[in-house]
mmCIF file of C-alpha atoms in Angstrom:
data_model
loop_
_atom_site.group_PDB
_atom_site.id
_atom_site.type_symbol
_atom_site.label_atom_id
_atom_site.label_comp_id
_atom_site.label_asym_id
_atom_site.label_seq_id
_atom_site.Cartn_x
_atom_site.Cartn_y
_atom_site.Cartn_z
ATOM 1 C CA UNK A 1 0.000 0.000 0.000
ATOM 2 C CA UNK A 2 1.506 3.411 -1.052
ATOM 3 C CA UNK A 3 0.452 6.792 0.114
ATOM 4 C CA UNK A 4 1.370 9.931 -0.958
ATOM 5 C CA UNK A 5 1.679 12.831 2.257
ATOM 6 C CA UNK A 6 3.262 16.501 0.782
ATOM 7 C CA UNK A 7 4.788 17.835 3.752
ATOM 8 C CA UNK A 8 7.185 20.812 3.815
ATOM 9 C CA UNK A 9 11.225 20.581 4.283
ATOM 10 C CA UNK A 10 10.430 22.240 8.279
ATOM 11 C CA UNK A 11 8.109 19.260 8.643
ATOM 12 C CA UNK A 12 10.092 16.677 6.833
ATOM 13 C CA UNK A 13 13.271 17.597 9.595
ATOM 14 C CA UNK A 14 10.750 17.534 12.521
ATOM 15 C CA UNK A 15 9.237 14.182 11.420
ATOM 16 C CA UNK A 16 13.206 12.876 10.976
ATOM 17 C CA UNK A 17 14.218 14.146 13.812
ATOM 18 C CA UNK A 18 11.263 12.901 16.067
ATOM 19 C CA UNK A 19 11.920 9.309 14.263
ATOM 20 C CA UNK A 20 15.136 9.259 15.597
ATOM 21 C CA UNK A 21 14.132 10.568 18.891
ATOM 22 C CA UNK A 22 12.059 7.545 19.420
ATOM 23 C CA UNK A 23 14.220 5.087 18.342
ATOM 24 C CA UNK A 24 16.578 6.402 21.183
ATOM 25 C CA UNK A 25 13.935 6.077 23.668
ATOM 26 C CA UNK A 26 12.729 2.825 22.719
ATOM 27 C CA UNK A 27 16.562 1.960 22.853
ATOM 28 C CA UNK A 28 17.507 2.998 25.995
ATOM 29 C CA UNK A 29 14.729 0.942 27.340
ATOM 30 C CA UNK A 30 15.615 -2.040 25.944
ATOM 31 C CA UNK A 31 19.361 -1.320 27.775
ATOM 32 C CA UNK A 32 17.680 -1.104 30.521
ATOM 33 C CA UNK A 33 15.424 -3.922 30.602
ATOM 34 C CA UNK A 34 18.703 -5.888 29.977
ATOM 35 C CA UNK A 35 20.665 -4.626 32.601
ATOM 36 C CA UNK A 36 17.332 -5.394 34.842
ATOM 37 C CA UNK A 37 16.882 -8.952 33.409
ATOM 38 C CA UNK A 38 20.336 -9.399 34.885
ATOM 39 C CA UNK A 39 19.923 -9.234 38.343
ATOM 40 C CA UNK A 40 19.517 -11.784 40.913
ATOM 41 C CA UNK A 41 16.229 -10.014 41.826
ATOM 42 C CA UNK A 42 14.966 -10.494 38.931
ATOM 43 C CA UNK A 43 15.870 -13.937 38.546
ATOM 44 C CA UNK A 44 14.464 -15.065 41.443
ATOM 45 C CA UNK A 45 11.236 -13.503 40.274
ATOM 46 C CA UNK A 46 11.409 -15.538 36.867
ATOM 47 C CA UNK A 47 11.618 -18.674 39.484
ATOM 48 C CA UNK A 48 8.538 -17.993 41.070
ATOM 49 C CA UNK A 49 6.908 -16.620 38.212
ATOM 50 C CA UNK A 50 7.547 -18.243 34.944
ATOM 51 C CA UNK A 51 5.496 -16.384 33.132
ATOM 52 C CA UNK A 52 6.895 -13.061 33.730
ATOM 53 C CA UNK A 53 10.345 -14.006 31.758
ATOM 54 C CA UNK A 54 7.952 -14.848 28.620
ATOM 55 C CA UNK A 55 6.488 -11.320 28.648
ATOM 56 C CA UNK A 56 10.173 -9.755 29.276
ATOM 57 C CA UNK A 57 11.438 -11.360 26.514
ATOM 58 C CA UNK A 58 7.945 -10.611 24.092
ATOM 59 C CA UNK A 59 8.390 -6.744 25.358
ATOM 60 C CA UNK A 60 12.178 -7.126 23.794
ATOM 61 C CA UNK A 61 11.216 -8.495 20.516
ATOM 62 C CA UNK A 62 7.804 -6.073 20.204
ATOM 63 C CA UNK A 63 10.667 -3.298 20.495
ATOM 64 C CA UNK A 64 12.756 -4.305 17.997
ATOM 65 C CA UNK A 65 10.160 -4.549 15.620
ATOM 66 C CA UNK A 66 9.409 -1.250 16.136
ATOM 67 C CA UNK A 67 12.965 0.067 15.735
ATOM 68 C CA UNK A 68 13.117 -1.910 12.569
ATOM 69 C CA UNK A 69 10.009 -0.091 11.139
ATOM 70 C CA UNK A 70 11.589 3.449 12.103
ATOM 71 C CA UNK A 71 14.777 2.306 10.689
ATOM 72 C CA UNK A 72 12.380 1.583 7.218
ATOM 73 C CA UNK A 73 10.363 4.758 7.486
ATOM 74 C CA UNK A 74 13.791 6.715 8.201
ATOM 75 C CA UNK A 75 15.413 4.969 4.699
ATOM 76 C CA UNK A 76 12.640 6.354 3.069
ATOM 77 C CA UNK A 77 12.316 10.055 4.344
ATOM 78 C CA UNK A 78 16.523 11.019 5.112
ATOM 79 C CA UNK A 79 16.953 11.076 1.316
ATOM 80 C CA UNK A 80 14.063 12.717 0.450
ATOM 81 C CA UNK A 81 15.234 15.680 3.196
ATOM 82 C CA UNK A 82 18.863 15.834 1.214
ATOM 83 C CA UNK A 83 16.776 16.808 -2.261
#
C-alpha cells in the first residue's frame, strides 16, 4: 500500500528528527530492561513466576520490531530531506 503525504522541508526535519528521537527512547529501554533482566532479583522472580520471563522477553522483541520499522520509514524520508 503506497500513500502519498506533501509535507514541507520544516516538517520533513521535525518528522526525521522525532523518528530518531524515538528510536533512542525505545533503545535505551531495551538497555535497561537488559541490565534489569540481569539481576539476581529479577531472577528469582522468573523462578517464582515463569510467566513473567515470557512477557520480558515478548516486550524485547515487540521493540525491535518497532525500531526496525523506524529504521524503514527513516530509509525512506533522510533522502528525500537531502533533495
Amino acid at each position: 500500500m503506497e500513500h502519498n503525504i506533501t509535507v514541507t522541508p520544516p516538517q520533513l526535519h521535525e518528522l526525521i528528527t522525532a523518528l530518531h528521537r524515538n528510536k533512542c527512547k525505545i533503545q535505551q529501554r531495551i538497555r535497561h530492561n537488559d541490565r534489569k533482566m540481569q539481576t539476581p532479583e529479577e531472577q528469582q522472580r522468573w523462578a517464582a513466576e515463569p510467566a513473567r520471563k515470557l512477557y520480558l522477553e515478548t516486550i524485547q522483541q515487540c521493540r525491535a520490531e518497532r525500531i526496525r520499522t523506524i529504521d524503514e520509514l527513516l530509509a525512506i524520508l533522510e533522502p528525500l530531506k537531502e533533495n
